[in-house]
């Protein structure tokens, strides 16, 4: 099937090039030349086009998804050498994730793309016994090194002025994280077992917004377990709450038009009697919300981060909500 699609695209491009060639030839023909003495340009044999034309197949690759690219690359060595060009996988990755070019990356784009689409998530590598289910939200981008984390749905944004994360959360239900690794980030919604107990049959669940830098799973520090999550702050809301909400913003774009949709809560959180988790993603932000049934105890929100080494950049952020 992939060969038929690729061949069709190739033939269409060849026909366009042929038509342009014919038009140029027509313009060069002298008006005084008799029709009977002309060699019709329509007699040109299509076989003169080289099927192994690298520029054409590089262009065709722009219209194929990742699976089709792999299948085409497996055809033979020549196609493999063409399809495995980093520029092709970069285009495919940015197109499918719908994010801007981050500039420099530390791994090949083919490996980055594979780490996003192979079904991996952070709980596959550790704490599998606590994991219940997950959902891929999408990708967003950090241009600045400052993240704004929020646990409250509010149309007005209050920027915390305190230095301590705990004081920030207590004051306005939000906090700032600095030294964020810039580039493409992947966001997932995780459902995990309640950490209050260790019973296997516990039906309690905890919602978690789990965001990571696109390169995280390929780093040796993450793979060997030397990088781990650290609790950086927590906050209890000891009153009735309508929903478990969490959001991560690139602070540079907190009030930009690109993130305005996240603050339009009614457009995406669902009806009050809809208790299914909802998520929204923007170019520089992501948010999740789950409407809650009647409760009086409140919610405990925890913030975890992972750094690339002891003093390294933050490469992953988790916001979890747990009923008290």
mmCIF file of C-alpha atoms in Angstrom, residues 7 21 49 101 107 112 114 124 132 164 178 200 204 251 289 324:
data_model
loop_
_atom_site.group_PDB
_atom_site.id
_atom_site.type_symbol
_atom_site.label_atom_id
_atom_site.label_comp_id
_atom_site.label_asym_id
_atom_site.label_seq_id
_atom_site.Cartn_x
_atom_site.Cartn_y
_atom_site.Cartn_z
ATOM 1 C CA UNK A 7 4.361 5.845 -6.600
ATOM 2 C CA UNK A 21 9.014 21.155 -19.567
ATOM 3 C CA UNK A 49 12.665 10.236 -15.222
ATOM 4 C CA UNK A 101 11.502 24.147 15.854
ATOM 5 C CA UNK A 107 19.594 13.185 19.942
ATOM 6 C CA UNK A 112 13.095 11.515 19.492
ATOM 7 C CA UNK A 114 10.240 7.020 18.306
ATOM 8 C CA UNK A 124 6.696 2.186 32.426
ATOM 9 C CA UNK A 132 -3.603 2.281 36.502
ATOM 10 C CA UNK A 164 9.502 29.708 48.917
ATOM 11 C CA UNK A 178 13.026 28.284 37.432
ATOM 12 C CA UNK A 200 -3.546 -4.091 45.879
ATOM 13 C CA UNK A 204 -8.716 4.939 45.223
ATOM 14 C CA UNK A 251 5.719 32.026 32.098
ATOM 15 C CA UNK A 289 -9.344 18.968 35.126
ATOM 16 C CA UNK A 324 -8.348 13.966 51.442
#
